[in-house]
Short mmCIF file of C-alpha atoms in Angstrom, two decimals:
data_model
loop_
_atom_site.label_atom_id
_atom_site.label_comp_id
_atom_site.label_asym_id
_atom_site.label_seq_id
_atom_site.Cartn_x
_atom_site.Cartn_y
_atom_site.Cartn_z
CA UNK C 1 -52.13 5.95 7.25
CA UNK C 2 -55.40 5.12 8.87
CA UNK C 3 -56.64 6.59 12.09
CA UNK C 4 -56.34 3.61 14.00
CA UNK C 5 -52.09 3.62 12.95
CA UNK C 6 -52.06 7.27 13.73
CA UNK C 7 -53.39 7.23 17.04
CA UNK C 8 -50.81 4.13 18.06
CA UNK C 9 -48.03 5.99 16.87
CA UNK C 10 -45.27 7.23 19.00
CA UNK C 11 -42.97 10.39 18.95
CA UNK C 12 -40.22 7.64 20.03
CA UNK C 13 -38.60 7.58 16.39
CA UNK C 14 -38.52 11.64 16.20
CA UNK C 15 -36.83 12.60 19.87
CA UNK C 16 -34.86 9.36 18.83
CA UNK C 17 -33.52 11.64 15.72
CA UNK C 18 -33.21 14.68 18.13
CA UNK C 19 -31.02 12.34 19.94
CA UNK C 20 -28.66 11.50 17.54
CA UNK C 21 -27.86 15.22 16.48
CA UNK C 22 -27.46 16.46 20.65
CA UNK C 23 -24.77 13.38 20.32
CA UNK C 24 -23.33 14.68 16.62
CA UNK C 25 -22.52 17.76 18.13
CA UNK C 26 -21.63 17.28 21.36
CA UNK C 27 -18.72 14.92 20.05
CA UNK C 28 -17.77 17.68 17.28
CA UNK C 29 -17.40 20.30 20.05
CA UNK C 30 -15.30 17.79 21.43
CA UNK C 31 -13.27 17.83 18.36
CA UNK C 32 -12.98 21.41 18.30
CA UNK C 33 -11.86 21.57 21.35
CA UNK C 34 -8.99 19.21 20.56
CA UNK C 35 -10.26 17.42 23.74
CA UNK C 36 -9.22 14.04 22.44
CA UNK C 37 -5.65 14.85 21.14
CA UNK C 38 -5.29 16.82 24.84
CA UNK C 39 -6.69 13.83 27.31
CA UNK C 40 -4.64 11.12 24.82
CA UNK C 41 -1.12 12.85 26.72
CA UNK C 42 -2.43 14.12 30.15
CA UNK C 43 -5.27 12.63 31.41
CA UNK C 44 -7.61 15.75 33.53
CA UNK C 45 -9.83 15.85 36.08
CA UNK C 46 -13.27 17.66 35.21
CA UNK C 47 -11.53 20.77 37.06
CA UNK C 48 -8.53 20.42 34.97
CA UNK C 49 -10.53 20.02 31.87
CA UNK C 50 -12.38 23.06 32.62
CA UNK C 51 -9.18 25.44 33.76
CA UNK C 52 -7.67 23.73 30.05
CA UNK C 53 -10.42 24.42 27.74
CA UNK C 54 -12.58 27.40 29.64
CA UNK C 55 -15.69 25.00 30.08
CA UNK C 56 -17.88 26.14 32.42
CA UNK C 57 -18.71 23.96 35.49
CA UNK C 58 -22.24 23.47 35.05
CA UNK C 59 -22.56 21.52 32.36
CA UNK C 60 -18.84 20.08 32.15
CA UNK C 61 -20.01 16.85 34.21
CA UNK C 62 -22.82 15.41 31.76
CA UNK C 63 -20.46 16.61 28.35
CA UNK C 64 -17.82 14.63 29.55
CA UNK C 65 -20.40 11.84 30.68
CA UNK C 66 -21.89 11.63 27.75
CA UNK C 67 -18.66 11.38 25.72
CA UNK C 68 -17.65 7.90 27.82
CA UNK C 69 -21.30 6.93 27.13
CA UNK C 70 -21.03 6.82 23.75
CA UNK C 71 -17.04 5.43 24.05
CA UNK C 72 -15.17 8.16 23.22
CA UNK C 73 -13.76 8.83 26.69
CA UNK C 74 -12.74 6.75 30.01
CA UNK C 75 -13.16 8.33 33.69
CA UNK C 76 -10.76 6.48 36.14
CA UNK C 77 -12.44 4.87 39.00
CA UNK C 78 -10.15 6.82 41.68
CA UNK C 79 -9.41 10.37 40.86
CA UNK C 80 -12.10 10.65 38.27
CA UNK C 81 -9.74 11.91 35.66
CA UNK C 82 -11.15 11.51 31.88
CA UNK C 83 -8.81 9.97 29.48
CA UNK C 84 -9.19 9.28 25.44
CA UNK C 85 -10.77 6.20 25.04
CA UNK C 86 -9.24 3.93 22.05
CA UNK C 87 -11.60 4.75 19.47
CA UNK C 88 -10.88 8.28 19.82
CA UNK C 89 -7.47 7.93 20.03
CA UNK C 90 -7.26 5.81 16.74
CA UNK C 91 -10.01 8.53 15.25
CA UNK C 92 -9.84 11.68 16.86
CA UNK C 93 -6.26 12.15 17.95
CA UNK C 94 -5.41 15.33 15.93
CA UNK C 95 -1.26 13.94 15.77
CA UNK C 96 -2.23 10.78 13.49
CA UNK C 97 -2.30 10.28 10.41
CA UNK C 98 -6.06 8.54 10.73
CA UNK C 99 -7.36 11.98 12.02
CA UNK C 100 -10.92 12.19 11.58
CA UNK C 101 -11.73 16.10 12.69
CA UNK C 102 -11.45 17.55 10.14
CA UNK C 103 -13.73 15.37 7.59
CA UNK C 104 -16.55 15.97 10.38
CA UNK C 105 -15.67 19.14 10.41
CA UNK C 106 -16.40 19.83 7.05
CA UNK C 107 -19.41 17.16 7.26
CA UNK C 108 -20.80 19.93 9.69
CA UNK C 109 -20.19 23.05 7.65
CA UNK C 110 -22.05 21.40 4.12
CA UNK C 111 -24.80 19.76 5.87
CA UNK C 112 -25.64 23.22 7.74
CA UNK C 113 -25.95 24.18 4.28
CA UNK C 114 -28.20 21.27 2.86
CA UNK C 115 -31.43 23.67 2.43
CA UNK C 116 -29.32 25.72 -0.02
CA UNK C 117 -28.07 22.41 -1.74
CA UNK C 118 -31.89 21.25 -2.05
CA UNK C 119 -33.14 24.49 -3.27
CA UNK C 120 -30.37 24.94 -5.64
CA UNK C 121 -28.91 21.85 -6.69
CA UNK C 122 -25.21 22.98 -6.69
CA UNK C 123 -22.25 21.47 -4.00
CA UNK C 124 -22.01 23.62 -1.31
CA UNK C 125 -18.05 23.35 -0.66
CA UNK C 126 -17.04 25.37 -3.85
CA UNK C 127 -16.29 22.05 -5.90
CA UNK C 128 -16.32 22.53 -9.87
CA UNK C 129 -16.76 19.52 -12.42
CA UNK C 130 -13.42 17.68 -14.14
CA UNK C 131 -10.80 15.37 -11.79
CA UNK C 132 -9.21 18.94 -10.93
CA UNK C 133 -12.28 19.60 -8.06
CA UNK C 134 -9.94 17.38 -5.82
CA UNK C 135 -6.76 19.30 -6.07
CA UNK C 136 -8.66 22.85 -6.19
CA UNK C 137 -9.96 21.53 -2.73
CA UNK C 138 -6.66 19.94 -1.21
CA UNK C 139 -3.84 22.17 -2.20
CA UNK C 140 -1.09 21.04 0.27
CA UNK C 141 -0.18 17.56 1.10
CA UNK C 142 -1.38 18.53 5.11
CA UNK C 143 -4.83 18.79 3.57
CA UNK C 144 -4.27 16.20 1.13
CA UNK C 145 -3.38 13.48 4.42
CA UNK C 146 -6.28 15.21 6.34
CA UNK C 147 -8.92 13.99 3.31
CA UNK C 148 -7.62 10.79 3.04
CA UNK C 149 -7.42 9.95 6.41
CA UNK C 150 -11.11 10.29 6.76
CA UNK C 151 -10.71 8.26 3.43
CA UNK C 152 -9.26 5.12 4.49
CA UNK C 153 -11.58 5.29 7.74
CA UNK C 154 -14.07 4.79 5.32
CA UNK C 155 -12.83 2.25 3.00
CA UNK C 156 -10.95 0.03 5.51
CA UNK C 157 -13.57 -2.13 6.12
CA UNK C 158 -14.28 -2.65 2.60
CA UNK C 159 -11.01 -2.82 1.58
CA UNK C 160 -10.33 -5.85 3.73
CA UNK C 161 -13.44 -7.67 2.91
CA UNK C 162 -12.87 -7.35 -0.55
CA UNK C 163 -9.86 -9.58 0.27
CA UNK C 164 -12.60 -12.41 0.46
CA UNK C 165 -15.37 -11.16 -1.77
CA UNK C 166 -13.60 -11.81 -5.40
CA UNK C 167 -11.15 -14.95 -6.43
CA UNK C 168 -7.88 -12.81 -6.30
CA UNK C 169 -5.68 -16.33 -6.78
CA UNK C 170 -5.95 -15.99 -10.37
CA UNK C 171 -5.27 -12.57 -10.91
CA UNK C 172 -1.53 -11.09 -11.62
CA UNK C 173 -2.06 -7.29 -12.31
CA UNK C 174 -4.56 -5.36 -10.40
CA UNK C 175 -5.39 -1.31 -10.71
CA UNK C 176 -7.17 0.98 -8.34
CA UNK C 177 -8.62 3.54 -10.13
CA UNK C 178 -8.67 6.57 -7.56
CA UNK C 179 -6.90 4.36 -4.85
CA UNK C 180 -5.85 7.35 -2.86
CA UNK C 181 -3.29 6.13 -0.56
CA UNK C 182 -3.29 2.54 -1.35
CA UNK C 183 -5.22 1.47 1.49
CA UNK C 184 -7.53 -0.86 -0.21
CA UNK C 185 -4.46 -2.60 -2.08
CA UNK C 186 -2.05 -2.97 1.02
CA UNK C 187 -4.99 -5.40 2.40
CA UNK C 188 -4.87 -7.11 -1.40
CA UNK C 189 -1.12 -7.23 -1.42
CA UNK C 190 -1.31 -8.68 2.17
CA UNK C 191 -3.15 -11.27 1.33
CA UNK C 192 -1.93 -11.90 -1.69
CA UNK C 193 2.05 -10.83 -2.61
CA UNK C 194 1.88 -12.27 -5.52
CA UNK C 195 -0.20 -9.05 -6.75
CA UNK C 196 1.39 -6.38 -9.15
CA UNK C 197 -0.88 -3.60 -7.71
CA UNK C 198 -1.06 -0.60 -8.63
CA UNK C 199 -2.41 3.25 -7.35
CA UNK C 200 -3.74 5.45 -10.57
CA UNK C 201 -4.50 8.63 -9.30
CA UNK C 202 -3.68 12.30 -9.44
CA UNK C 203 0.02 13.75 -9.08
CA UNK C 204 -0.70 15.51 -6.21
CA UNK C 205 -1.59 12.20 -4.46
CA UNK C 206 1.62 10.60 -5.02
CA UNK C 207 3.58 12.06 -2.50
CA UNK C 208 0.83 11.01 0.57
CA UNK C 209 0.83 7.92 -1.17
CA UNK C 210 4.61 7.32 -0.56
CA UNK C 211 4.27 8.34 3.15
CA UNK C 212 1.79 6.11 3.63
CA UNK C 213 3.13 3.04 2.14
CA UNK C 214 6.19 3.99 4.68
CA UNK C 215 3.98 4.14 7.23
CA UNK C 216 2.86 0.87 6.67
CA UNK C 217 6.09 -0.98 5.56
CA UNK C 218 5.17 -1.76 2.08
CA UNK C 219 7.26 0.32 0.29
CA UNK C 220 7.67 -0.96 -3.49
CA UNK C 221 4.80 -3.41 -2.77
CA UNK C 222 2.29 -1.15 -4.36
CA UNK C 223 3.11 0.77 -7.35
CA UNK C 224 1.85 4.63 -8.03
CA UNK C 225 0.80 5.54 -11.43
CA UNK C 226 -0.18 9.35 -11.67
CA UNK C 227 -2.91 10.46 -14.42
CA UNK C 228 -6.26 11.95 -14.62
CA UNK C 229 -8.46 9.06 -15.82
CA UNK C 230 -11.10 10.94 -17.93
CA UNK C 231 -7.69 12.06 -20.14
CA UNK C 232 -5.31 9.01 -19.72
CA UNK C 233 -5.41 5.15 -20.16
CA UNK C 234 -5.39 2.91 -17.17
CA UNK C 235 -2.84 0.49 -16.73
CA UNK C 236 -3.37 -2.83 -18.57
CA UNK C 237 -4.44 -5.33 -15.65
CA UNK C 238 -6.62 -8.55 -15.12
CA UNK C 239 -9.09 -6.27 -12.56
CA UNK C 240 -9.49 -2.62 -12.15
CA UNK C 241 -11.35 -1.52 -9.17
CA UNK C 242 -13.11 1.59 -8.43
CA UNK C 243 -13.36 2.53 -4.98
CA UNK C 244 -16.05 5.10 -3.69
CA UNK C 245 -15.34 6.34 -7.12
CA UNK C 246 -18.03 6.32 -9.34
CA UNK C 247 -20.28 8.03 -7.07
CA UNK C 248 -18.36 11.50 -7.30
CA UNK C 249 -19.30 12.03 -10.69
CA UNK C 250 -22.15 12.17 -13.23
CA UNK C 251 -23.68 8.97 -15.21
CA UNK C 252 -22.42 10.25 -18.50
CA UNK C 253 -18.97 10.57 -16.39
CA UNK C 254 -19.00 7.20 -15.27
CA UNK C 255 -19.83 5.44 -18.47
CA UNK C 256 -16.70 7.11 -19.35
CA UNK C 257 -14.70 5.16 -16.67
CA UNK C 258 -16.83 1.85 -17.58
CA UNK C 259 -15.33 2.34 -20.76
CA UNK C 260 -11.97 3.00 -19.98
CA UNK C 261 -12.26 -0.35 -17.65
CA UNK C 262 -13.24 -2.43 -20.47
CA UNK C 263 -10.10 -0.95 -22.50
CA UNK C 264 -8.02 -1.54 -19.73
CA UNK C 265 -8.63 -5.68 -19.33
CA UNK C 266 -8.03 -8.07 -21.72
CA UNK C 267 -10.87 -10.47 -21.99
CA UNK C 268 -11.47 -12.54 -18.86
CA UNK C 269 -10.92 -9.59 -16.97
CA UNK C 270 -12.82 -7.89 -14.68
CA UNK C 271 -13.98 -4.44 -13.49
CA UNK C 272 -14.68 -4.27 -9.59
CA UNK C 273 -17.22 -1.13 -8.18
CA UNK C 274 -18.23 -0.65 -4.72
CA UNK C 275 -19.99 2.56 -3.32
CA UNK C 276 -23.11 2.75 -0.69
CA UNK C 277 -25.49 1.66 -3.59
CA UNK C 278 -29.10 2.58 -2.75
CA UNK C 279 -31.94 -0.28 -2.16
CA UNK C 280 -33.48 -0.85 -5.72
CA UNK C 281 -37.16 0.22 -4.90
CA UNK C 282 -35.52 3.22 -2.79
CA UNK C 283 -37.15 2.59 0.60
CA UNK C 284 -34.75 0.69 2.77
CA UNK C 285 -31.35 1.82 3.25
CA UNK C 286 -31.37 5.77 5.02
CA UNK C 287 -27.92 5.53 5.30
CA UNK C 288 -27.34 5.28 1.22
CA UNK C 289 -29.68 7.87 0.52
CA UNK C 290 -29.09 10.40 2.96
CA UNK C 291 -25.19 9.38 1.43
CA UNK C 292 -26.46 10.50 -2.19
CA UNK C 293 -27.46 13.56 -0.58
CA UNK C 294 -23.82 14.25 0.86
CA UNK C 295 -22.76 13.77 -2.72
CA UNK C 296 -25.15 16.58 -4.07
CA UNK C 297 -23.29 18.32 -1.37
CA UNK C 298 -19.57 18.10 -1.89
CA UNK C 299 -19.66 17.42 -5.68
CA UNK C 300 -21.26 18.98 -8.84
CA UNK C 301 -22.52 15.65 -10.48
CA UNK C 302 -21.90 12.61 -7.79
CA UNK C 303 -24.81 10.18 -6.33
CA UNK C 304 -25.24 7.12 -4.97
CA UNK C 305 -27.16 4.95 -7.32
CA UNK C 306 -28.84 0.94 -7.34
CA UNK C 307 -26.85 -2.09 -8.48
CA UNK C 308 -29.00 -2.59 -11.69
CA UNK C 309 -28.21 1.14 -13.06
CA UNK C 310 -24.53 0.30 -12.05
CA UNK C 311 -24.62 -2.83 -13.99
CA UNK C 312 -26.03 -0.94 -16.71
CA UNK C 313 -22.92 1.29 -17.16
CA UNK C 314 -20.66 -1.26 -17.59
CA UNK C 315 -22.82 -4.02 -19.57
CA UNK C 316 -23.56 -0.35 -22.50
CA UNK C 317 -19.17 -0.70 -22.05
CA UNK C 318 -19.34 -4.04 -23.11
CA UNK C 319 -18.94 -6.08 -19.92
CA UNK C 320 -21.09 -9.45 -20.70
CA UNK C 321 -21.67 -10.23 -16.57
CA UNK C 322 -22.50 -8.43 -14.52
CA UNK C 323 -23.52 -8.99 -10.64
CA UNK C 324 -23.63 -7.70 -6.85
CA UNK C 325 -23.21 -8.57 -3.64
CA UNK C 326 -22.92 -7.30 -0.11
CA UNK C 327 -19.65 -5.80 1.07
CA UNK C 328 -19.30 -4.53 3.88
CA UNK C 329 -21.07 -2.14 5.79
CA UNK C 330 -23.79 -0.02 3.40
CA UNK C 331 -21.55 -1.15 0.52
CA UNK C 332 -22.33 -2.85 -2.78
CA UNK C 333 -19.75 -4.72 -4.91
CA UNK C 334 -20.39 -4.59 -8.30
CA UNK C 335 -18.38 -7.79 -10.65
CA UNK C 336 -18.38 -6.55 -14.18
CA UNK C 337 -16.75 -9.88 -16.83
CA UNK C 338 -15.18 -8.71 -19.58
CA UNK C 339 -15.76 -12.37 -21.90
CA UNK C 340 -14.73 -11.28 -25.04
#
């Protein structure tokens, strides 16, 4: 940078930063708190919320403030009572099944932790290699519904624009590899009933699986397959997708799953990848990298990675196209064409 640059620089982007974490932790406090779930069922004055939660009056005004600032929170016009605004109650309301706490939660806790992660190189949340790091992590099906609600927070948006990203008129059987909940395939099936879908994931899945489907009134529209897919086949099917999948694990891992795609469509299938891919000359996108560095956080091999090493995978797997596009969001699709 010449002197000329430096001297017309501004702090502006810095305090901006600052900014962002005061409003990161202000809204996690929140969380803590259970202030959302609480204001959701009995809206409070700032007395009331301060006799509920032992605030003290000082600064009680601007944290409330600043939570209908940034949406979170409504203040009535007459008796100045706060209420949950609907983005926190969809979010943040501890009762539903979309609960979002605790994921931040446990955002907080590993990114405290990130100079140890840097220095070391190991995941910071206890996770060990092999499919098991999931279920050593989320041993009851409360924790289990906790994860994926964060989960399919995440992938909704994908999920339903991957309803118009890929020709899905053709295709009779599709698989989601790691499909969680189903969330990405009740969109598909939506769409599209003529779909045979089906969930392959863990055991310990199936039963939030179930509930969800319930919850959603597709029961029987979306079939559950349990298996661990670095042991067991995947179901035969037209298109397998993988989900903010490939990024939990290693690259020798996921030229494993390439392969077991390509064994798992006949020719003129396809294998479909999305995760928050990074830029391909690794300047652009903050959100994908500083998402790779989450990854060195909560797993012992994952990344994010660019389309062309992605493509890479699955053409060594023997995949004769492959391309990318935009998703939605920070997300990448990859289209792998199996052609022989």
């Amino acid at each position: 940078m010449t002197k000329g640059a430096q001297a017309g620089a501004t702090a502006e982007p810095l305090l901006q930063m600052a900014a962002d974490f005061y409003k990161w932790r202000t809204v996690l406090f929140a969380v803590e708190l259970g202030l959302f779930t609480a204001l959701l069922h009995t809206p409070m004055t700032p007395a009331g919320v301060c006799d509920r939660f032992g605030i003290d009056r000082r600064g009680a005004a601007d944290f409330l403030d600043s939570l209908v600032s940034v949406g979170l929170l409504e203040r009535a016009d007459g008796d100045g009572a706060y209420r949950t605004a609907p983005l926190a109650a969809r979010f943040l309301d501890g009762e539903k099944a979309a609960y979002l706490g605790r994921f931040l939660q446990q955002a907080d806790a590993r990114w405290s932790r990130v100079g140890e992660g840097l220095l070391t190189g190991e995941p910071q949340n206890g996770a060990r290699p092999g499919a098991g790091m999931f279920v050593r992590q989320h041993r009851s099906r409360q924790e289990w519904r906790a994860y994926y609600g964060g989960m399919d927070a995440l992938n909704g948006p994908s999920g339903r624009a991957l309803v118009d990203a890929f020709d899905w008129g053709t295709v009779k059987r599709v698989t989601d590899v790691g499909g969680a909940r189903g969330n990405v395939l009740a969109e598909l099936v939506r769409a599209y009933p003529h779909l045979e879908a089906t969930v392959f994931d863990l055991p310990a899945v199936e039963p939030v699986f179930t509930e969800h489907m319930a919850e959603l009134g597709l029961t029987g529209r979306v079939a559950f397959r349990p298996g661990d897919f670095f042991r067991d086949a995947l179901p035969e099917s037209e298109v397998v997708v993988f989900g903010h999948v490939l990024h939990d694990w290693d690259v020798e891992q996921r030229r494993q799953l390439a392969g077991r795609a390509f064994e798992a469509v006949a020719p003129g299938g396809y294998a479909l990848a999305y995760d928050t891919m990074i830029d391909e000359e690794r300047r652009a996108k903050t959100n994908s990298l500083l998402v790779s560095l989450n990854m060195m956080l909560c797993t012992p091999g994952g990344s994010e990675y660019t389309p062309s090493e992605g493509a890479r995978w699955f053409e060594d797997a023997g995949f004769a196209e492959v391309s990318h596009r935009p998703l939605a969001g920070d997300d990448t699709l990859l289209v792998a064409h199996r052609t022989r």
